[in-house]
XYZ file of N, CA and C in Angstrom:
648
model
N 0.832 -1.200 0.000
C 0.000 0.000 0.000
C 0.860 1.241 0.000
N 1.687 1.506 0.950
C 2.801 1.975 0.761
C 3.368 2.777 -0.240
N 3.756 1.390 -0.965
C 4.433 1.613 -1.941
C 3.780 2.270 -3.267
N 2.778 1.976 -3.513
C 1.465 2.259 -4.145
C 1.539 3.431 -4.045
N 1.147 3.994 -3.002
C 1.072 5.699 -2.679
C 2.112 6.510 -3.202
N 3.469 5.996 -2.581
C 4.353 6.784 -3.122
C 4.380 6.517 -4.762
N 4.688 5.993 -5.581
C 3.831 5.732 -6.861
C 3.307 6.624 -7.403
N 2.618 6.306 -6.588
C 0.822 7.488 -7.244
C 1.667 8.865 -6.745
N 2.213 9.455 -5.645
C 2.996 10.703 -5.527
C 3.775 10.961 -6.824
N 4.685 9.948 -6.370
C 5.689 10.197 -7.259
C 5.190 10.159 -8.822
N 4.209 10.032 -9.413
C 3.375 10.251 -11.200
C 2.399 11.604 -10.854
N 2.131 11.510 -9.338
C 1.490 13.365 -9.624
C 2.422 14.632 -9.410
N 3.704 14.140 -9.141
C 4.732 14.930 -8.794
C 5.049 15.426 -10.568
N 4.857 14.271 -10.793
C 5.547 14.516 -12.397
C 4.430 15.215 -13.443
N 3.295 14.692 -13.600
C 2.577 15.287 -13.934
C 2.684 17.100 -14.178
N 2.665 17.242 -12.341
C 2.586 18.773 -12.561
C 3.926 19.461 -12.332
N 4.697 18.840 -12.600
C 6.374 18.900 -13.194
C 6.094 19.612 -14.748
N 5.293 18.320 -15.055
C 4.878 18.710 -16.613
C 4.569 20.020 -17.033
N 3.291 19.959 -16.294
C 2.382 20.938 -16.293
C 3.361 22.554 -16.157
N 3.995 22.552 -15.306
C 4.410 23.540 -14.560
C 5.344 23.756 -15.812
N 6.313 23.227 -15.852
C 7.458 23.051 -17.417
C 6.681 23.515 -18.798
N 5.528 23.138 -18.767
C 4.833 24.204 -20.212
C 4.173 25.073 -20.041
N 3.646 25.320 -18.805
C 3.514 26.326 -18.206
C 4.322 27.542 -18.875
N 5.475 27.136 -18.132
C 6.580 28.245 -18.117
C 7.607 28.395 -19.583
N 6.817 27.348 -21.013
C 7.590 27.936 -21.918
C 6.729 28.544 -22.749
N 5.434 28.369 -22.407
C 4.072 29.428 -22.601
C 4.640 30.925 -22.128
N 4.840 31.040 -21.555
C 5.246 32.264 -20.593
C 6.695 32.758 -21.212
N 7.348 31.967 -21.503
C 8.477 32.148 -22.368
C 8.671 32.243 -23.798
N 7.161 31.615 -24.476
C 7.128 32.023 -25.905
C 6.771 33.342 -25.843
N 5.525 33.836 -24.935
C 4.908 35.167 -24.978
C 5.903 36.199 -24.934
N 6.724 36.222 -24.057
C 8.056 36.758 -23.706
C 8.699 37.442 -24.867
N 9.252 36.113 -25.505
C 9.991 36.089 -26.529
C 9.701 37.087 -27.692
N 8.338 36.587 -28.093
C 7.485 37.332 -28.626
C 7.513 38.690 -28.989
N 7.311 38.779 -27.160
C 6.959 40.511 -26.842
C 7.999 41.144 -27.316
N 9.439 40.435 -26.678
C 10.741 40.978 -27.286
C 11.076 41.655 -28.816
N 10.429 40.052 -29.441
C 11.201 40.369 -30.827
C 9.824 41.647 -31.240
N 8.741 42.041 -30.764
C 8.071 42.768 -31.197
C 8.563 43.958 -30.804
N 9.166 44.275 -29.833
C 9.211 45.560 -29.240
C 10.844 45.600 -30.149
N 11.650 44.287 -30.746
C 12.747 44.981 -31.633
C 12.498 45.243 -32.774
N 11.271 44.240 -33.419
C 10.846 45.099 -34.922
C 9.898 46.927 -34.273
N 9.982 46.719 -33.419
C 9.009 48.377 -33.657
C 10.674 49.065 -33.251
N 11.200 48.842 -32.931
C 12.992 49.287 -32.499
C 13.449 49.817 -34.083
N 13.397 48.564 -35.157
C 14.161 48.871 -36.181
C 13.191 49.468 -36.844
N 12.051 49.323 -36.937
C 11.546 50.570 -37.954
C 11.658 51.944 -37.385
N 11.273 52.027 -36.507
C 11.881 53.831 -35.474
C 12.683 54.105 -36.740
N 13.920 53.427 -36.083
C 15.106 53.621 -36.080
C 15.776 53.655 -38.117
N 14.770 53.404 -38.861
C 14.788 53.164 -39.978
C 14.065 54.510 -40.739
N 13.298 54.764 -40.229
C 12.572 55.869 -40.044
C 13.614 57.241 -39.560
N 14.002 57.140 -38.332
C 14.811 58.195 -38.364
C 16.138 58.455 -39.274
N 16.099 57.133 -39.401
C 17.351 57.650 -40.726
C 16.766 57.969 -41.514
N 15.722 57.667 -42.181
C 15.169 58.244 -43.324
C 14.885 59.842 -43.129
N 14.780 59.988 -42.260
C 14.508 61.704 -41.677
C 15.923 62.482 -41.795
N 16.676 61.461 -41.473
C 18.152 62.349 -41.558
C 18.988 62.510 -42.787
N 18.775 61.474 -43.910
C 18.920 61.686 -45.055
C 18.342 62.331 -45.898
N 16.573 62.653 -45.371
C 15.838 63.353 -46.489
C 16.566 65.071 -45.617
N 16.692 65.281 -44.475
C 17.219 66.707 -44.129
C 18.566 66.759 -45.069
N 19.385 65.911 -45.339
C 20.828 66.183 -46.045
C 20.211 66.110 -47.429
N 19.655 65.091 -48.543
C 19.370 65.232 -49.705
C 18.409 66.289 -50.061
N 17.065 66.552 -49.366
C 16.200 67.473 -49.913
C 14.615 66.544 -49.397
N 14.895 65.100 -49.401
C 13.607 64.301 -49.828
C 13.108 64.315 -50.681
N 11.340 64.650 -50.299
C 11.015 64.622 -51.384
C 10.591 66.355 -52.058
N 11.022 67.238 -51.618
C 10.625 68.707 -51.733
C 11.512 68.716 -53.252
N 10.650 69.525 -54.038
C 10.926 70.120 -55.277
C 11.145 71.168 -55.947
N 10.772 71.744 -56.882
C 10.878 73.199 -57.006
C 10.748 73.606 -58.315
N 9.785 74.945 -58.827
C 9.361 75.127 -60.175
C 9.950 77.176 -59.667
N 9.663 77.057 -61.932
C 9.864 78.251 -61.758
C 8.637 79.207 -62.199
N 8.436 80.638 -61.319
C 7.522 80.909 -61.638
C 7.605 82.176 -62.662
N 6.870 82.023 -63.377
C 7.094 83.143 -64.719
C 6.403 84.113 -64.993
N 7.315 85.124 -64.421
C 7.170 86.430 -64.614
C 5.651 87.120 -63.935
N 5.550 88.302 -64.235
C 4.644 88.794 -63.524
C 2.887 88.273 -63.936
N 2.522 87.341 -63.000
C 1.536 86.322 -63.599
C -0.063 87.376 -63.026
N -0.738 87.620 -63.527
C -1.963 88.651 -63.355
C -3.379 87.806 -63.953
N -4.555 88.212 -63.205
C -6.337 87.621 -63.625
C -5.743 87.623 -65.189
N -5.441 88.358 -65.754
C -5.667 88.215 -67.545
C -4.325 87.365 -67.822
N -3.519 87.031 -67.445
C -1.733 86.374 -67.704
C -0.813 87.089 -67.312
N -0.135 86.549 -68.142
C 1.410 86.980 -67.896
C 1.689 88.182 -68.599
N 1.871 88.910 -67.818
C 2.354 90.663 -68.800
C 3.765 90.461 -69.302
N 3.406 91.139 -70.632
C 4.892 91.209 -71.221
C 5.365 92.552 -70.886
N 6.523 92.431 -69.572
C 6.969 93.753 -69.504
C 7.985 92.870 -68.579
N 9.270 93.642 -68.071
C 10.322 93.147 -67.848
C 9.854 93.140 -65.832
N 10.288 91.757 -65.907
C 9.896 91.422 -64.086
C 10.564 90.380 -63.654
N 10.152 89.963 -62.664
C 11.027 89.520 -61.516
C 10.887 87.737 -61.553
N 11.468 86.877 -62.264
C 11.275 85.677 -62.314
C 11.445 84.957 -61.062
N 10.791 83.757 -60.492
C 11.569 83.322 -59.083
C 11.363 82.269 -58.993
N 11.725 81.467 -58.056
C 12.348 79.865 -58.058
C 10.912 79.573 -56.747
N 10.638 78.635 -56.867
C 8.915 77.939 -55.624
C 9.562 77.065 -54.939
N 9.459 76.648 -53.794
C 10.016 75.243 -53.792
C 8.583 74.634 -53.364
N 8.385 73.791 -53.140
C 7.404 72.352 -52.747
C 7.410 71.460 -52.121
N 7.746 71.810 -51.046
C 7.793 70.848 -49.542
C 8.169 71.337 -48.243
N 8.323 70.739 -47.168
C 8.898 71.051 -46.043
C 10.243 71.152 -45.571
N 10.914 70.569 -46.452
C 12.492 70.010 -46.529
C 12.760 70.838 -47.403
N 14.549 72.043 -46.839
C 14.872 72.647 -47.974
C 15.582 71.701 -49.484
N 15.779 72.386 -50.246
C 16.921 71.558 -51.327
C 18.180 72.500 -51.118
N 19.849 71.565 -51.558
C 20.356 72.044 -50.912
C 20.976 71.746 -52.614
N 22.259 72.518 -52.882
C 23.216 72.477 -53.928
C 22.284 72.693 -55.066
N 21.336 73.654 -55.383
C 20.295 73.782 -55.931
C 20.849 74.901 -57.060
N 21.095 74.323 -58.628
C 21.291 75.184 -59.887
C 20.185 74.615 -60.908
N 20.024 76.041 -61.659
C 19.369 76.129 -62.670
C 19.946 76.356 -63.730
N 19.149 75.935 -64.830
C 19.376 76.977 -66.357
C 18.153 76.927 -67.325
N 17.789 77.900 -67.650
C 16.587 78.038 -67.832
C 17.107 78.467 -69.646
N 16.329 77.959 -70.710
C 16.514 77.587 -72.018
C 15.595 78.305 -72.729
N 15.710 78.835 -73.602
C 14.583 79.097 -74.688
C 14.730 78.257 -75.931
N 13.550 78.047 -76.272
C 13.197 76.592 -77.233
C 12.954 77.003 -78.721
N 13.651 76.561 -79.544
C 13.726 77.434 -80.750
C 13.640 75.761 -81.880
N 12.224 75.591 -82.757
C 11.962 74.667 -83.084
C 12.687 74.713 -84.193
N 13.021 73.713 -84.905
C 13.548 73.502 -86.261
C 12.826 72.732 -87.030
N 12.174 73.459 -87.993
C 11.030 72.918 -88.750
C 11.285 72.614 -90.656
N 13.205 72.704 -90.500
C 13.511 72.285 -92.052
C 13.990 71.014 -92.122
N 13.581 70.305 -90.891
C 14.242 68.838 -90.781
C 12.320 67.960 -90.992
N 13.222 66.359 -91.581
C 11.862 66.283 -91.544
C 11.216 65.379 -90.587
N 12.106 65.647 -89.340
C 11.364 64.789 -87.795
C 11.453 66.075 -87.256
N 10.769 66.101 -86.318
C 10.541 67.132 -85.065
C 11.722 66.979 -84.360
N 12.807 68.726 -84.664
C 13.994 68.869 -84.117
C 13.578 70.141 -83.124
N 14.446 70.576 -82.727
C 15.012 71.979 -81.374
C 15.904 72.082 -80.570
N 16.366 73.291 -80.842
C 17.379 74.064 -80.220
C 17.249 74.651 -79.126
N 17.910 74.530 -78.187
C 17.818 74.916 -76.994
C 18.971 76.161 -76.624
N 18.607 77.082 -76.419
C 19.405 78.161 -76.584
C 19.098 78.830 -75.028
N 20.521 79.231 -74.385
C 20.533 79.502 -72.872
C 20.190 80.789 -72.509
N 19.093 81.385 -71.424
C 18.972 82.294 -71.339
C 19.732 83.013 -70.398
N 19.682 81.974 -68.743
C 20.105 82.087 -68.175
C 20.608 81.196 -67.011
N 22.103 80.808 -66.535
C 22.197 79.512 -66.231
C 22.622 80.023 -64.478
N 22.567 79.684 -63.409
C 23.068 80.064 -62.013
C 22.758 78.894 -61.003
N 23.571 79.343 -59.954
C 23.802 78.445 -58.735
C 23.354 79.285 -57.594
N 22.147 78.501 -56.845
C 21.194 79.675 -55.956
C 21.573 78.727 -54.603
N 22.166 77.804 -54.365
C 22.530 77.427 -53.125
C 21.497 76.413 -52.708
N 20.610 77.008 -51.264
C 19.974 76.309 -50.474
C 18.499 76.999 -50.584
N 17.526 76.485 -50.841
C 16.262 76.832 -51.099
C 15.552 76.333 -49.987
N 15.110 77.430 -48.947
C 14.485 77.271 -48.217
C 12.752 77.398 -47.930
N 11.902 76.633 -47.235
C 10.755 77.375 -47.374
C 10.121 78.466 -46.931
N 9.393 79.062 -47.477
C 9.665 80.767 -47.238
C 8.172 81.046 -47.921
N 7.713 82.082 -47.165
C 6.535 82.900 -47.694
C 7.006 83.947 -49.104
N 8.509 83.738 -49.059
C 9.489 84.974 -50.323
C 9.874 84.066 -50.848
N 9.486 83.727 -52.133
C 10.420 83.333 -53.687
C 11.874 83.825 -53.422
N 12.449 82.800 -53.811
C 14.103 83.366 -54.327
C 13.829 84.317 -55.884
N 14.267 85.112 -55.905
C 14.410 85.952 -57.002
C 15.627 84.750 -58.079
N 15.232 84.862 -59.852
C 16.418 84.073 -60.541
C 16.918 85.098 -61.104
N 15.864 86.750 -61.873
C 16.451 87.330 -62.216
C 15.661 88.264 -63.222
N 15.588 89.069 -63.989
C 14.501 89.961 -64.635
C 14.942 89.293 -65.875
N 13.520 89.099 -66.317
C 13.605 88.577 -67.858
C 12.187 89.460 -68.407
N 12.569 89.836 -69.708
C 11.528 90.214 -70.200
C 10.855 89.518 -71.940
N 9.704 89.026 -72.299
C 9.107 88.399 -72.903
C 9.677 89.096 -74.305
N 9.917 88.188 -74.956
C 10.189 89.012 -76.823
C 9.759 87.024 -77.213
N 8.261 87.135 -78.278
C 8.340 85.965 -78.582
C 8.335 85.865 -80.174
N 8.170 84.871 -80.785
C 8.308 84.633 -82.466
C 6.973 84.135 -82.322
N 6.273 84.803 -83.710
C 4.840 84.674 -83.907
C 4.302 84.367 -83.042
N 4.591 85.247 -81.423
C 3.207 85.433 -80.334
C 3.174 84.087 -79.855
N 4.791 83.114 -79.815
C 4.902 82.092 -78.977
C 6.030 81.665 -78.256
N 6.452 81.225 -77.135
C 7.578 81.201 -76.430
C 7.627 80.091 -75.588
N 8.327 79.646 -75.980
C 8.965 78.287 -75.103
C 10.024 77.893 -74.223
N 9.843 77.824 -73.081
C 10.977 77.469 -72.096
C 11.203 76.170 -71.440
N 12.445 75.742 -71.455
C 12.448 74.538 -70.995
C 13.987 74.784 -69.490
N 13.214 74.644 -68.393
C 14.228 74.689 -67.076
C 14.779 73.080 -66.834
N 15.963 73.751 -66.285
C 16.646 72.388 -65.307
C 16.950 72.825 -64.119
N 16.199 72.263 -63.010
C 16.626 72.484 -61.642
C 17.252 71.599 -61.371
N 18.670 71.237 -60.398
C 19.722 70.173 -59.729
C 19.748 70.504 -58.756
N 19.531 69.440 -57.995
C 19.858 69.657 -56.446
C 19.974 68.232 -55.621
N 20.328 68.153 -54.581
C 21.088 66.739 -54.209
C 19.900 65.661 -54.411
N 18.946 66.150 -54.479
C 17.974 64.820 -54.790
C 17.424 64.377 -55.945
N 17.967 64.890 -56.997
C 17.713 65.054 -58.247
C 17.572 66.094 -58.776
N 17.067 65.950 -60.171
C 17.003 66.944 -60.947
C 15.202 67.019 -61.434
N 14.794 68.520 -61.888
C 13.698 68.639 -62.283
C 13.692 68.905 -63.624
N 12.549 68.556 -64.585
C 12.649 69.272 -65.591
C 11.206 70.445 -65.556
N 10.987 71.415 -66.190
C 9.920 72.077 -66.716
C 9.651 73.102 -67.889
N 8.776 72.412 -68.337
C 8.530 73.172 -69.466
C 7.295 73.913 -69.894
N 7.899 75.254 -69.929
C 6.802 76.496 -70.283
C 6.822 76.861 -71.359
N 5.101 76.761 -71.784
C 4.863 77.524 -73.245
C 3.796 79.274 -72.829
N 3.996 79.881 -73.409
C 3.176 81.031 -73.743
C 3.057 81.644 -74.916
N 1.573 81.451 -74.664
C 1.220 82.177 -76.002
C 0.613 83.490 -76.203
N 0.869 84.349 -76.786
C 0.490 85.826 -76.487
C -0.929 85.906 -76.984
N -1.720 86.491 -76.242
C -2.820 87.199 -76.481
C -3.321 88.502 -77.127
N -3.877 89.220 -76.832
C -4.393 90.238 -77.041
C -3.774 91.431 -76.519
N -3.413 92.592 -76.994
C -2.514 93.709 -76.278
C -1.171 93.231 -75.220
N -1.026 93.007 -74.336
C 0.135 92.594 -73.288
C -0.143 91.573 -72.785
N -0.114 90.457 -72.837
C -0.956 89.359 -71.928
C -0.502 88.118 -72.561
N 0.188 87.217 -71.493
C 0.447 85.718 -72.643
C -0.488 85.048 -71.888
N -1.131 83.862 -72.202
C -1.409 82.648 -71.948
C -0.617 81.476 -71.688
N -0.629 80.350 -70.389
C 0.774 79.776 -70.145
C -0.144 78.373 -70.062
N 0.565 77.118 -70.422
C 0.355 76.100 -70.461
C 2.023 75.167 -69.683
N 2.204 74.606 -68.477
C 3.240 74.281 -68.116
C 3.472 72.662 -67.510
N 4.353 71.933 -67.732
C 4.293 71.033 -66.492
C 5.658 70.478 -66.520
N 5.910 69.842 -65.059
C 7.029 69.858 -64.501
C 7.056 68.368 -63.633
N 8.101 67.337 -64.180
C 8.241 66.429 -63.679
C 9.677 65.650 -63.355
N 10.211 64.837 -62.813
C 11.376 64.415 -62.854
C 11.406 62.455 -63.173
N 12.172 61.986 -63.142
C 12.617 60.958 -63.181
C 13.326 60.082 -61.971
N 12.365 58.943 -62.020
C 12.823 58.607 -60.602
C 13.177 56.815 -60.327
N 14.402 55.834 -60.030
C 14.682 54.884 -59.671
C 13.516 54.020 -60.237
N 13.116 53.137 -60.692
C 11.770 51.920 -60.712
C 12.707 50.552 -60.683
N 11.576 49.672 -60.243
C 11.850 48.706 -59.365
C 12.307 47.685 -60.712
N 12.361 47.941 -61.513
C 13.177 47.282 -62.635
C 14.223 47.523 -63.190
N 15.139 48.434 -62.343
C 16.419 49.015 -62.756
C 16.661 50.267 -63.635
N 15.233 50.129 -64.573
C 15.554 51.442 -65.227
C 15.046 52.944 -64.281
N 14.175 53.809 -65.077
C 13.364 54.946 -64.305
C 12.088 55.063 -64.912
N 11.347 55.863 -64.395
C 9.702 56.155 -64.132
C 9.828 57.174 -64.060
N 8.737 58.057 -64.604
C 8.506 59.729 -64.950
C 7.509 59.898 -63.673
N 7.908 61.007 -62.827
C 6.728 61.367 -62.261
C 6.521 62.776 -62.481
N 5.027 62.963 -62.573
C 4.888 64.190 -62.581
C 4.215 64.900 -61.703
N 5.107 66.001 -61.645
C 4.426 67.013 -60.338
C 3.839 67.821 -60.198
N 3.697 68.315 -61.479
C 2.314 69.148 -61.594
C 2.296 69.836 -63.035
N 1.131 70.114 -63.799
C 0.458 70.281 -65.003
C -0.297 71.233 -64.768
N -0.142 72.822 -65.350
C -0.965 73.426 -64.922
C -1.542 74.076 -66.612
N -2.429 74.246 -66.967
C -2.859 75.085 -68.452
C -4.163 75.921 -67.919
N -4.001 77.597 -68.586
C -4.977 78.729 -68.294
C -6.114 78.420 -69.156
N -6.993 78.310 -68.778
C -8.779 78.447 -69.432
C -8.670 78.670 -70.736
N -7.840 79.835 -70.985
C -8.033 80.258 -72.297
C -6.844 79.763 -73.452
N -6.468 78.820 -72.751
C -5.011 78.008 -73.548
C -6.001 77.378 -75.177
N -5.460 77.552 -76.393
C -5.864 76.688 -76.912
C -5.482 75.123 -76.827
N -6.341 75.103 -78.138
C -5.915 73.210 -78.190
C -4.690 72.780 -77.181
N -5.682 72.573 -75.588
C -5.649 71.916 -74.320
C -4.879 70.235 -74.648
N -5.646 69.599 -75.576
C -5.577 68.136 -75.962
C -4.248 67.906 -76.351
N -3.663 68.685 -77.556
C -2.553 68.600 -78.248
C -1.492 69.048 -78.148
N -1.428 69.512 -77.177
C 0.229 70.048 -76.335
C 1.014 68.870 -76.712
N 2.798 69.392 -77.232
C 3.990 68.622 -77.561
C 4.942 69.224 -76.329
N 4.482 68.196 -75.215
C 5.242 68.413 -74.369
C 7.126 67.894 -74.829
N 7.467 68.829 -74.016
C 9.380 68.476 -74.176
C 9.377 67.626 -73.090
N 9.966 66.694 -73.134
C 10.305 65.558 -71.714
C 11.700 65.357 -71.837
N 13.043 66.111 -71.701
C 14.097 65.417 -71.506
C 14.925 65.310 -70.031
């Protein structure tokens, strides 16, 4: 009888030996768990703040257009004014040059050619955001048959922009502007992808549909 008992002890001893032993790797998976959760929320932080500290040194994703000339309810006046640089984000751009082109078509070839002829090319530094435009410089409008074409390059550590402005003159002093401005960016197939950042054309733009945008 005895012996019996101790027996029977000694298999409920073990039992909740058992018990107690998965108990405690229950308690140790959760653990574990919690750990490796609280180190993936660790490395994204921390992935994240680098990303914060590289977009403050490159620029991110902030951009920048140019705005043309003295823009008024009826357009753009042709009279000599104050051109200036926008930027587009929260993050300045930093090592930030332009050169801004006038577009001169060549229409004795028999594919669609052009000349790009420099108006004005400079290095404006660090573009900050600001309720004040950076000034690029006074330009004043002279177009060929009442049309004018500009094509900008902005550089700056996060790339480069392109944009391209058309105006077309109106009636007495007044152009009409049709513009848009996009860059080129990494795609997940090694080559690049166009994005664009903005497309803007005035009410009174003609043939809206058939714009020959410049994309280089």
């Amino acid at each position: 009888m005895i012996a019996a008992t101790i027996i029977f002890i000694g298999g409920l001893f073990s039992v909740v030996g058992a018990f107690l032993a998965a108990r405690q790797a229950i308690n140790d998976g959760k653990e574990l768990d919690s750990r490796n959760g609280q180190i993936i929320e660790l490395t994204k932080e921390n992935a994240k703040l680098s990303k914060q500290a590289l977009d403050q040194i490159t620029g991110g994703k902030s951009w920048a257009f140019i705005r043309s000339g003295l823009e008024t309810e009826k357009g753009i006046m042709n009279q000599e004014s104050l051109w200036t640089i926008n930027l587009v984000g929260d993050i300045p751009l930093y090592d930030v040059s332009l050169t801004l082109y006038k577009i001169k078509h060549d229409n004795t070839l028999p594919t669609k050619a052009h000349n790009l002829i420099t108006v004005l090319s400079k290095h404006l530094g660090t573009i900050t955001p600001s309720l004040h435009q950076d000034n690029i410089g006074l330009l004043t409008l002279h177009g060929d048959k009442g049309k004018i074409e500009f094509l900008v390059k902005i550089k700056a550590r996060n790339g480069e922009i392109t944009q391209h402005i058309i105006l077309l003159q109106k009636e007495g002093k007044y152009w009409t502007k049709a513009e848009k401005v996009f860059r080129y960016k990494p795609a997940d197939n090694g080559g690049f992808s166009k994005e664009v950042l903005m497309q803007k054309i005035d009410e009174d733009f003609p043939d809206k549909d058939h714009i020959e945008w410049i994309e280089l």
